[in-house]
XYZ file of C-alpha atoms in Angstrom:
719
model
C -8.525 -20.037 -2.879
C -5.937 -19.086 -5.421
C -2.528 -18.667 -3.959
C -0.272 -16.128 -5.854
C 3.390 -15.390 -5.806
C 5.263 -12.406 -7.261
C 9.126 -12.083 -6.830
C 11.187 -8.850 -6.661
C 13.456 -8.066 -9.327
C 16.610 -10.110 -8.858
C 19.752 -8.764 -10.354
C 22.725 -10.661 -11.773
C 25.742 -8.438 -12.315
C 26.591 -10.342 -15.500
C 25.759 -9.892 -19.205
C 22.521 -11.541 -20.487
C 24.521 -14.005 -22.803
C 26.708 -15.322 -19.905
C 23.535 -15.863 -17.696
C 21.854 -17.773 -20.590
C 24.828 -20.009 -20.980
C 24.679 -20.745 -17.259
C 20.937 -21.314 -17.406
C 21.157 -23.927 -20.149
C 23.328 -26.016 -17.933
C 20.345 -26.928 -15.789
C 19.091 -29.267 -18.468
C 18.285 -32.029 -18.964
C 18.596 -32.388 -15.202
C 20.037 -30.411 -12.294
C 21.852 -32.166 -9.373
C 21.298 -28.969 -7.259
C 17.564 -29.590 -7.494
C 16.943 -33.203 -6.305
C 13.265 -33.073 -7.227
C 14.131 -32.293 -10.876
C 14.700 -35.892 -12.124
C 14.700 -35.409 -15.918
C 13.473 -33.485 -18.792
C 12.729 -34.332 -22.533
C 12.567 -31.967 -25.433
C 9.198 -32.303 -27.065
C 9.173 -29.185 -29.520
C 11.922 -26.974 -30.703
C 12.107 -24.104 -33.153
C 14.985 -21.954 -34.438
C 14.770 -18.878 -36.684
C 16.970 -18.893 -39.843
C 19.135 -16.101 -38.395
C 19.439 -17.808 -35.111
C 17.897 -14.827 -33.144
C 14.781 -16.820 -31.924
C 15.019 -20.195 -30.164
C 11.842 -21.694 -28.743
C 12.057 -24.940 -26.951
C 9.420 -26.925 -25.031
C 10.381 -29.590 -22.509
C 8.399 -32.084 -20.425
C 9.928 -32.080 -16.945
C 9.745 -34.952 -14.509
C 9.586 -34.082 -10.794
C 9.759 -36.233 -7.653
C 7.681 -34.291 -5.204
C 8.654 -34.601 -1.585
C 5.085 -35.829 -0.374
C 4.002 -38.472 2.145
C 4.074 -41.867 0.571
C 0.368 -42.365 1.516
C -0.596 -39.263 -0.379
C 1.207 -40.594 -3.484
C -0.334 -43.911 -3.183
C -3.841 -42.377 -2.990
C -3.055 -40.088 -5.883
C -1.706 -43.048 -7.887
C 1.518 -41.444 -9.063
C 5.139 -41.406 -8.192
C 6.202 -38.353 -10.237
C 4.579 -35.186 -11.377
C 5.045 -33.810 -14.920
C 5.360 -30.129 -15.987
C 5.518 -28.633 -19.366
C 7.975 -25.759 -19.668
C 8.255 -23.466 -22.773
C 11.323 -21.255 -23.108
C 11.313 -18.494 -25.679
C 14.791 -16.992 -26.218
C 15.088 -13.790 -28.156
C 18.791 -13.169 -28.710
C 18.129 -9.953 -30.606
C 16.133 -8.404 -27.907
C 18.149 -10.189 -25.131
C 15.186 -11.548 -23.459
C 14.045 -15.145 -22.292
C 10.443 -15.824 -21.292
C 9.573 -19.038 -19.529
C 6.196 -20.402 -19.184
C 5.310 -23.520 -17.185
C 2.192 -25.498 -16.214
C 1.355 -28.733 -14.606
C 0.364 -31.701 -16.894
C -0.344 -34.090 -14.093
C -3.732 -33.697 -12.344
C -4.434 -30.524 -14.510
C -8.210 -31.129 -14.080
C -7.735 -30.956 -10.180
C -4.855 -28.570 -9.805
C -3.947 -25.565 -11.951
C -0.388 -24.301 -11.526
C 1.033 -21.555 -13.829
C 4.360 -19.866 -13.736
C 5.953 -17.232 -15.772
C 9.665 -16.200 -15.502
C 11.568 -13.544 -17.435
C 15.122 -12.730 -17.936
C 15.787 -9.227 -19.361
C 18.706 -6.679 -19.623
C 18.919 -4.211 -16.696
C 17.346 -1.020 -17.856
C 20.363 1.126 -16.430
C 23.242 -1.226 -17.166
C 23.251 -3.315 -20.355
C 25.913 -5.729 -18.719
C 23.525 -6.722 -15.923
C 20.614 -9.158 -16.163
C 17.276 -8.839 -14.278
C 15.182 -11.866 -13.353
C 11.370 -11.943 -12.184
C 8.899 -14.673 -11.686
C 5.317 -14.985 -10.876
C 3.100 -18.046 -10.282
C -0.443 -19.048 -9.184
C -1.797 -22.135 -7.577
C -5.382 -23.141 -7.662
C -6.438 -26.520 -6.016
C -9.913 -27.370 -7.334
C -10.055 -30.821 -5.568
C -7.631 -33.407 -4.511
C -9.239 -36.525 -2.935
C -10.008 -34.521 0.266
C -6.372 -33.560 0.810
C -6.498 -29.932 -0.690
C -5.025 -28.227 2.315
C -2.259 -30.674 2.638
C -1.458 -30.485 -1.047
C -1.445 -26.647 -0.886
C 1.067 -26.581 1.951
C 3.278 -29.216 0.233
C 3.186 -27.148 -3.057
C 4.001 -23.842 -1.348
C 6.829 -25.353 0.688
C 8.450 -26.949 -2.446
C 8.012 -23.740 -4.547
C 9.490 -21.462 -1.922
C 12.512 -23.811 -1.317
C 13.152 -23.759 -5.063
C 12.937 -19.928 -5.183
C 15.735 -19.723 -2.682
C 17.940 -21.952 -4.707
C 17.151 -20.196 -8.036
C 19.868 -17.566 -7.716
C 22.380 -19.904 -6.126
C 22.060 -22.409 -8.997
C 22.872 -19.752 -11.703
C 25.725 -18.443 -9.609
C 26.906 -22.114 -9.186
C 27.051 -22.648 -12.893
C 28.665 -19.094 -13.423
C 31.418 -20.189 -11.202
C 31.693 -23.546 -12.945
C 32.104 -21.744 -16.321
C 34.726 -19.396 -14.795
C 36.757 -22.336 -13.642
C 36.502 -23.638 -17.300
C 37.872 -20.456 -18.623
C 34.545 -19.327 -19.960
C 33.963 -15.702 -18.802
C 32.575 -14.078 -21.967
C 29.795 -14.937 -24.494
C 29.417 -12.609 -27.483
C 26.219 -10.996 -28.251
C 24.135 -12.106 -31.170
C 24.646 -10.463 -34.404
C 22.816 -11.237 -37.791
C 24.586 -13.491 -40.164
C 26.353 -11.778 -43.200
C 24.151 -13.412 -45.850
C 20.985 -12.421 -43.751
C 22.106 -8.810 -43.757
C 22.559 -8.903 -47.436
C 19.193 -10.436 -48.172
C 17.522 -7.815 -45.884
C 19.282 -4.976 -47.669
C 18.199 -6.518 -51.056
C 14.573 -6.801 -50.093
C 14.546 -3.251 -48.766
C 15.748 -1.940 -52.117
C 13.029 -3.875 -53.984
C 10.200 -2.441 -51.973
C 8.086 0.622 -53.023
C 9.872 4.023 -52.305
C 8.958 5.464 -48.918
C 9.991 8.655 -47.145
C 13.610 8.658 -46.357
C 14.694 7.659 -42.787
C 18.087 8.398 -41.337
C 19.137 5.137 -39.790
C 22.218 5.376 -37.459
C 25.036 2.846 -38.215
C 25.056 1.711 -34.657
C 21.453 0.820 -34.946
C 22.009 -1.110 -38.067
C 24.781 -3.123 -36.472
C 22.422 -4.122 -33.611
C 20.117 -5.776 -36.197
C 16.944 -3.720 -35.447
C 14.321 -3.919 -38.137
C 12.677 -0.966 -39.838
C 9.813 -0.760 -37.360
C 12.107 -0.651 -34.358
C 14.370 1.928 -36.108
C 11.393 4.223 -36.715
C 10.398 3.860 -33.143
C 13.822 4.753 -31.897
C 14.326 7.638 -34.022
C 10.802 9.178 -33.625
C 10.214 8.857 -29.830
C 12.354 9.451 -26.707
C 14.022 6.710 -24.900
C 11.634 4.612 -22.737
C 12.318 1.879 -20.113
C 12.458 -1.548 -21.472
C 8.947 -3.329 -21.035
C 8.906 -5.503 -17.930
C 11.497 -3.413 -16.026
C 9.843 -0.288 -14.926
C 11.639 1.973 -12.544
C 9.242 1.435 -9.631
C 9.782 -2.357 -9.340
C 11.275 -3.673 -6.031
C 14.953 -4.949 -6.356
C 15.738 -7.912 -4.173
C 18.953 -6.217 -2.986
C 16.990 -3.002 -2.098
C 14.607 -5.072 -0.016
C 17.500 -6.663 1.983
C 19.152 -3.264 2.398
C 16.287 -1.046 3.399
C 13.476 -3.436 4.535
C 15.344 -6.524 5.980
C 15.462 -10.171 5.354
C 12.162 -11.401 4.067
C 11.121 -14.825 3.124
C 9.957 -15.378 -0.604
C 6.393 -15.363 0.466
C 6.723 -12.141 2.505
C 8.429 -10.433 -0.399
C 5.552 -11.686 -2.572
C 2.983 -10.093 -0.204
C 4.833 -6.744 -0.247
C 5.084 -6.521 -3.940
C 1.535 -7.646 -4.506
C 0.124 -5.172 -2.121
C 2.332 -2.502 -3.543
C 1.095 -3.343 -7.081
C -2.519 -3.122 -5.940
C -1.840 0.295 -4.463
C -0.150 1.347 -7.787
C -3.161 0.163 -9.756
C -5.838 1.667 -7.475
C -4.341 4.845 -6.144
C -3.726 8.069 -7.851
C 0.015 9.453 -7.829
C 2.291 8.555 -5.024
C 1.874 5.506 -2.982
C 2.893 5.022 0.749
C 6.540 4.159 1.352
C 7.586 0.480 1.172
C 8.433 0.630 4.925
C 4.849 1.807 5.788
C 3.276 -0.868 3.695
C 5.405 -3.537 5.378
C 4.529 -2.505 8.860
C 0.809 -3.091 7.989
C 1.691 -6.563 6.637
C 3.669 -7.531 9.663
C 0.822 -6.381 11.967
C -1.415 -8.940 10.192
C 1.184 -11.643 9.949
C 1.321 -11.051 6.152
C -2.279 -11.718 5.498
C -2.533 -9.617 2.462
C -6.334 -9.079 2.685
C -6.362 -8.181 6.335
C -3.331 -5.871 5.869
C -4.957 -4.186 2.865
C -8.119 -3.638 4.951
C -6.396 -1.792 7.762
C -3.897 0.042 5.504
C -6.863 1.454 3.547
C -8.640 2.516 6.693
C -5.481 4.289 7.811
C -5.053 6.046 4.441
C -8.477 7.370 4.641
C -7.873 8.580 8.229
C -4.626 10.292 7.118
C -6.337 11.988 4.271
C -9.320 13.222 6.333
C -7.166 14.684 9.082
C -4.266 15.761 6.763
C -1.693 13.846 8.952
C 0.870 13.999 6.109
C 1.260 17.647 6.712
C 1.109 17.787 10.503
C 4.989 18.262 10.971
C 4.961 21.304 8.535
C 1.550 22.847 9.326
C 0.917 22.295 13.049
C 2.814 23.952 15.901
C 2.090 22.598 19.378
C 0.684 25.014 21.899
C 3.163 26.673 24.351
C 1.602 24.636 27.207
C 2.656 21.278 25.481
C 6.171 22.650 24.986
C 6.485 23.648 28.531
C 4.726 20.829 30.384
C 4.694 17.757 28.165
C 7.563 15.780 29.613
C 8.791 13.787 26.590
C 11.194 14.104 23.816
C 13.656 12.397 21.414
C 17.015 11.344 22.811
C 19.767 9.788 20.661
C 19.274 5.959 19.877
C 19.428 2.580 21.563
C 22.062 -0.047 20.823
C 20.174 -1.364 17.815
C 20.067 1.998 16.107
C 16.420 2.696 16.844
C 15.448 6.283 17.745
C 14.916 6.658 21.492
C 11.999 8.509 22.926
C 11.971 9.403 26.577
C 8.631 10.075 28.399
C 8.725 11.139 32.016
C 5.092 10.245 32.673
C 5.314 10.219 36.342
C 6.366 13.960 36.187
C 3.532 14.918 33.739
C 0.462 16.660 34.788
C -2.064 14.612 32.519
C -5.012 16.170 34.166
C -3.717 19.637 33.793
C -2.828 19.086 30.101
C -6.299 17.681 29.366
C -8.051 20.608 31.220
C -5.852 23.264 29.473
C -5.944 21.767 25.927
C -8.426 18.976 25.591
C -7.627 15.497 24.275
C -7.595 16.557 20.575
C -4.515 18.682 21.059
C -2.792 15.918 22.948
C -3.710 13.554 20.238
C -2.306 15.779 17.600
C 0.894 16.116 19.518
C 1.218 12.360 19.778
C 0.644 12.028 16.030
C 3.493 14.589 15.500
C 5.719 12.508 17.643
C 4.943 9.410 15.586
C 5.418 11.140 12.387
C 8.852 12.369 13.581
C 9.703 8.851 14.626
C 9.076 7.660 11.002
C 11.310 10.364 9.753
C 14.020 9.312 12.297
C 13.783 5.877 11.318
C 14.457 6.640 7.698
C 17.470 8.694 8.772
C 18.858 5.981 11.003
C 18.472 3.472 8.191
C 20.761 5.466 6.104
C 23.285 6.333 8.952
C 23.666 2.719 10.274
C 23.396 1.045 6.891
C 20.775 -1.641 7.865
C 16.817 -1.450 8.058
C 15.565 0.389 11.017
C 11.750 0.561 11.005
C 10.705 1.161 14.684
C 11.801 3.134 17.645
C 12.410 2.460 21.406
C 10.364 4.261 24.039
C 11.653 4.698 27.640
C 8.955 5.568 30.133
C 10.008 6.775 33.543
C 7.132 6.383 36.031
C 8.720 7.920 39.132
C 6.081 10.071 40.643
C 3.099 8.318 39.203
C 0.097 8.423 41.679
C -3.666 8.253 41.693
C -3.799 11.895 40.082
C -2.754 9.960 36.966
C -5.689 7.776 37.048
C -8.200 10.780 36.606
C -10.965 9.379 34.406
C -10.919 11.935 31.674
C -7.105 11.548 31.454
C -7.356 7.813 31.221
C -10.009 8.190 28.475
C -7.672 10.428 26.531
C -4.864 7.895 26.932
C -7.130 4.984 25.748
C -8.083 7.034 22.700
C -4.511 7.892 21.776
C -3.470 4.238 22.129
C -6.371 3.188 19.924
C -5.451 5.770 17.154
C -1.728 4.900 17.273
C -2.367 1.208 17.257
C -4.688 1.479 14.139
C -2.335 3.810 12.161
C 1.207 3.309 13.294
C 1.408 -0.603 13.677
C 4.862 -2.304 14.162
C 6.574 1.205 14.911
C 7.315 0.404 18.630
C 10.414 -1.853 18.683
C 10.754 -1.940 22.525
C 9.032 -0.153 25.575
C 11.187 0.056 28.683
C 9.038 0.999 31.669
C 11.307 2.071 34.602
C 10.563 2.746 38.270
C 6.996 1.274 38.195
C 5.260 2.262 41.551
C 2.639 0.400 43.396
C -0.193 2.194 41.499
C 1.155 0.974 38.123
C -0.707 -2.435 38.064
C -4.088 -0.341 38.293
C -3.075 1.698 35.236
C -1.856 -1.396 33.388
C -5.232 -3.159 33.997
C -6.957 -0.287 32.426
C -4.847 0.192 29.311
C -3.498 -3.304 28.580
C -6.705 -4.620 26.895
C -6.353 -1.812 24.271
C -2.809 -2.875 23.399
C -2.154 -5.424 20.642
C -0.721 -8.792 21.737
C 2.528 -8.358 19.553
C 2.969 -4.936 21.032
C 2.655 -6.079 24.594
C 5.521 -8.664 23.958
C 7.800 -5.736 23.482
C 7.251 -4.338 26.986
C 9.869 -4.660 29.700
C 8.775 -3.378 33.181
C 11.201 -2.758 35.970
C 10.202 -1.832 39.502
C 12.336 0.542 41.755
C 15.952 0.460 40.801
C 15.867 -2.887 39.058
C 16.711 -1.312 35.794
C 20.385 -0.751 37.070
C 20.942 -4.477 37.589
C 21.632 -7.340 35.122
C 19.265 -7.411 32.165
C 18.521 -3.766 32.806
C 18.995 -0.586 30.878
C 22.554 -1.147 29.930
C 21.421 -4.168 27.874
C 19.519 -1.914 25.502
C 21.123 1.644 25.803
C 24.783 2.633 25.743
C 26.138 3.977 29.170
C 27.055 7.246 27.571
C 23.542 8.304 26.621
C 21.625 7.125 29.678
C 19.678 10.218 30.893
C 21.008 12.152 34.006
C 17.738 11.563 35.889
C 18.317 7.930 35.584
C 21.728 8.274 37.239
C 23.306 8.363 33.764
C 26.059 10.652 32.263
C 24.026 12.245 29.624
C 22.151 15.645 30.026
C 18.600 15.112 28.658
C 16.735 17.965 27.178
C 13.287 16.470 27.882
C 11.173 18.941 29.758
C 10.793 18.156 33.482
C 6.838 18.597 33.351
C 5.356 19.808 36.615
C 1.798 21.081 37.365
C 0.012 23.095 34.806
C -1.173 26.288 36.346
C -5.048 26.355 36.753
C -5.073 29.884 35.076
C -4.471 28.010 31.836
C -7.410 25.721 32.201
C -10.333 26.137 29.679
C -14.022 26.164 30.428
C -16.093 23.088 29.685
C -17.623 24.989 26.642
C -14.219 25.887 25.304
C -12.984 22.253 25.535
C -16.114 20.935 24.022
C -15.632 23.246 20.796
C -11.889 22.216 20.856
C -12.956 18.634 20.620
C -14.724 19.343 17.273
C -11.524 21.036 15.892
C -9.811 17.901 14.486
C -12.874 17.298 12.335
C -13.791 20.858 11.229
C -10.164 21.933 10.282
C -10.404 19.656 7.291
C -11.758 21.113 4.031
C -13.973 18.097 3.688
C -17.437 17.525 5.117
C -18.808 14.281 6.261
C -22.378 13.096 5.537
C -24.457 9.920 6.224
C -26.598 8.466 3.657
C -29.438 6.061 4.603
C -31.859 3.997 2.665
C -34.622 6.297 1.547
C -32.808 9.360 2.956
C -30.157 10.721 0.534
C -27.769 13.519 1.571
C -28.223 16.745 -0.592
C -26.495 20.032 -0.915
C -27.439 22.954 -3.332
C -25.248 25.447 -5.024
C -26.738 28.604 -6.311
C -25.313 29.660 -9.841
C -25.770 33.251 -10.968
C -23.611 33.255 -14.101
C -24.119 30.483 -16.731
C -21.058 28.515 -17.810
C -19.702 28.358 -14.170
C -18.029 25.238 -13.250
C -19.077 23.189 -10.322
C -16.184 20.894 -8.979
C -16.453 18.049 -6.570
C -14.131 15.715 -4.844
C -15.678 13.032 -2.516
C -14.681 9.715 -0.773
C -17.067 6.919 -0.271
C -16.177 5.734 3.060
C -18.760 3.194 3.745
C -21.388 1.497 1.492
C -22.290 2.038 -2.146
C -23.911 5.278 -3.278
C -25.486 6.666 -6.498
C -24.277 10.386 -7.255
C -26.685 12.698 -9.050
C -26.729 16.322 -10.160
C -30.134 18.084 -10.649
C -31.007 21.606 -11.775
C -34.033 23.570 -10.507
C -35.183 27.102 -10.921
C -37.066 26.829 -7.593
C -35.397 27.428 -4.277
C -34.970 24.086 -2.415
C -36.642 23.609 0.889
C -34.358 24.637 3.827
C -33.140 21.444 5.666
C -35.446 20.141 8.327
C -34.008 19.741 11.878
C -35.270 16.190 12.189
C -35.922 14.944 8.769
C -34.708 11.400 9.723
C -36.226 10.915 13.140
C -34.094 8.288 14.825
C -31.611 8.438 12.056
C -30.842 12.112 12.428
C -27.148 12.861 12.807
C -25.968 16.005 14.325
C -22.348 14.932 15.252
C -19.313 16.314 13.343
C -18.659 12.822 12.016
C -21.669 13.074 9.617
C -24.921 14.886 8.806
C -27.856 14.219 6.463
C -29.854 16.799 4.727
C -32.710 16.387 2.356
C -33.618 19.345 0.027
C -35.739 17.937 -2.785
C -39.487 18.189 -1.496
C -41.483 14.890 -1.740
C -44.101 16.648 -3.848
C -41.491 17.790 -6.449
C -41.603 15.926 -9.708
C -38.671 15.150 -11.917
C -38.972 16.901 -15.258
C -41.368 19.575 -13.870
C -39.806 21.075 -10.767
C -36.314 19.909 -11.366
C -34.200 18.017 -14.023
C -31.304 15.754 -14.143
C -28.208 17.293 -15.732
C -25.792 14.349 -15.332
C -26.238 10.640 -15.717
C -26.360 8.892 -12.387
C -22.873 7.659 -11.261
C -22.706 4.469 -9.147
C -19.805 4.784 -6.660
C -18.507 1.709 -4.759
C -17.193 1.614 -1.163
C -13.659 2.695 -1.112
C -13.811 4.909 -4.283
C -12.737 8.398 -4.445
C -14.408 10.532 -7.070
C -13.471 13.750 -8.728
C -15.566 15.641 -11.385
C -16.741 18.912 -12.620
C -19.854 20.167 -14.455
C -20.083 23.275 -16.734
C -23.474 24.843 -15.848
C -25.775 25.935 -18.902
C -28.292 27.845 -16.896
C -28.422 29.955 -13.757
C -30.428 28.679 -10.832
C -29.971 26.083 -8.328
C -28.006 22.955 -8.727
C -28.560 19.941 -6.180
C -25.740 17.387 -5.608
C -27.176 14.220 -4.213
C -25.658 11.227 -2.699
C -28.173 8.312 -2.573
C -28.077 4.836 -1.129
C -27.446 2.327 -3.726
C -29.574 -0.870 -3.402
C -28.263 -4.068 -4.704
C -30.251 -5.098 -7.896
C -32.406 -8.169 -7.420
C -30.838 -11.229 -8.894
C -32.501 -12.998 -11.700
C -34.498 -16.140 -10.600
C -32.213 -18.348 -12.975
C -28.995 -17.071 -11.679
C -27.176 -17.436 -8.303
C -25.820 -14.315 -6.679
C -22.210 -13.632 -7.182
C -19.965 -13.963 -4.140
C -19.050 -10.287 -4.554
C -22.464 -9.143 -4.529
C -23.300 -11.202 -1.338
C -20.244 -9.711 0.457
C -21.202 -6.169 -0.676
C -24.793 -6.628 0.631
C -23.538 -7.721 3.910
C -21.228 -4.662 4.270
C -24.191 -2.345 3.696
C -26.683 -4.344 5.684
C -27.113 -1.446 8.204
C -28.631 0.599 5.248
C -26.122 3.347 6.097
C -23.467 4.816 3.866
C -20.913 7.531 4.649
C -19.319 10.035 2.342
C -16.583 12.725 2.796
C -16.947 15.562 0.268
C -15.588 18.939 -0.864
C -17.222 21.246 -3.482
C -16.224 24.417 -5.196
C -17.528 26.760 -7.902
C -15.080 28.295 -10.316
C -15.637 30.755 -13.144
C -15.245 29.263 -16.576
C -12.280 31.627 -17.357
C -10.575 30.459 -14.201
C -11.226 26.698 -14.536
C -8.302 25.744 -16.923
C -5.090 25.531 -14.952
C -6.686 26.053 -11.532
C -5.032 24.008 -8.791
C -8.407 22.834 -7.666
C -9.549 22.116 -11.199
C -10.299 18.451 -11.915
C -9.439 18.813 -15.540
C -6.005 17.501 -14.879
C -7.279 14.511 -12.818
C -5.013 15.405 -9.980
C -6.322 16.056 -6.480
C -4.962 19.034 -4.632
C -6.610 17.741 -1.553
C -5.557 14.105 -1.410
C -2.347 12.402 -0.364
C -3.646 9.034 -1.427
C -2.238 7.210 -4.498
C -4.059 5.710 -7.433
C -4.127 5.160 -11.089
C -6.806 7.382 -12.394
C -9.327 6.812 -15.205
C -11.329 9.535 -16.531
C -14.721 9.578 -18.485
C -16.796 12.322 -19.908
C -20.445 12.854 -19.537
C -23.154 15.332 -20.465
C -21.981 16.537 -23.982
C -18.484 16.903 -22.859
C -19.520 19.530 -20.304
C -18.506 17.399 -17.498
C -15.455 15.460 -16.348
C -15.233 12.787 -13.786
C -12.391 10.712 -12.624
C -12.351 8.008 -9.943
C -9.880 5.707 -8.018
C -10.004 3.345 -5.187
C -8.608 4.402 -1.881
C -9.307 1.136 0.153
């Protein structure tokens, strides 16, 4: 497996030229890097004007590895080739390095770059990336990988310290300024003479300041004809090391790399805005910084958030009055670590009454809104306290808990809520303080604890009776001034006291059943299941030619083929049990087939778009300008993996993809709309701009045209 590393942007608050002078002091050897024994120059080039300096060195390293491993490998030292390309005119240094020793067994590549800060020309930015691919190493592949990663991360930590060490050394020597490069006088004269001798071209106004900086004609033209753009390699959306420390916390180099790589993947595959860095980091922490596992659960969560429009829940959803009156929970100041504090008086809450009056979906929505509010409060507290705060503390008072709270539907609702929160809000609970646990608590704990993540369970502190008032109790975590009054504290707490929900507010079983569907049906998207041999189809009747059919769908599971057909015949109404045992009637997905088996392509219906193969995790937007009135059929069809040629082995990706769809079931979530051609341009729901008005996911979008420019399709991956 190839190991990759990507650093954040590290900023030196010194000019580029001073940093270069400090950097050159690392050669031919550096006492601050014991493993760097020596280096020899093998190639060197300098341009006539002194702007370009390229030097290639052969570096000798003494790797800290077991003596036995060195003996088996037959080497005492490892050699690397490093090529430094300095451009004093552009003020950049690009460093490329690769291993010479064991290059047929181990492939190591590193690229580093020093550039001028895009917002301050007197500061310098540094970035580095590297990859390690161990093909084979005498059966010690795993050991060599660990040694290489350990050595590399230790050197990463020293990198900035070494530059700062030499900067201090230079300062002690009285060297605090290095002038910028300027072209030699003779070089300027030669350039001006050669420009006069060239054929006459249209006049270009060249500012004096630009000429003094030594830019050539091409650069001057670019500068004068286009607006200012960020320097290549220093985009505004890159993570700064100081920003990470201030807002995200102290991360190891490899943890920083995981965050940056996952963030880059989201930038490349999501349209528009990506999740916040704190949100991405929570999923990485939940999976011990295993980037593949974190990406999987993050993508599932993003799909869930999109389907249920969770991003808008605080602005668009108002909790029912029953919840406001009888849900005994609320936010209450913060703990000693600055975490937002949520107080829940579970023992005083009538869980059975709330479920009977509202249904579990309303309770789930309310808990989601609490979590969204918690995320917002964490951001605020991070700014207030000047340190990263990414989780909150929950104080649960169990006084009054009894067998009524173990009512089966209530426990079922609680388990479902725990499951949803664990999947979509990982690492948000910093500490859970459970106070005044009664005798019945172990029964409840036995029921719910298997559904709680091991890392989360470690954050639970449980106190029986009045133990929370003693040593190691509540005062260790919460300031005395904000302990709630109902816990013998001095602070009045605005959390509702709960109480029994009047039975007059209970709903009938039918009402609750319909309410359970609400979280699904409120979304503008519809879900459908696609099976092998059983596509899902919908038809749209078009009366006026030149209407525009638009669509937006997500492939949640499996790979599908998307087709659009036109027919003058009315499609058959959907059969109640067209799939037999595969028939799905739940709100989570349905399957409808409209094209009769006796219909023939070309006679009864025709294809108006080229088939589009859509992979699992893709989100597709598109539009089709209709040419004729009639019935248009949108079809999502199961995509079977093509049979591999007998002479070729199957690709790993193909095998994994076939395993993922081994159940012969795919799932899509779709939305369609018909627009008049005159309303299409500029419409909020138009896909012409390749911007989804329905999606909160982020991706870089690519567009392609089909069907004589009458159709537009864009797609991006959302997981």
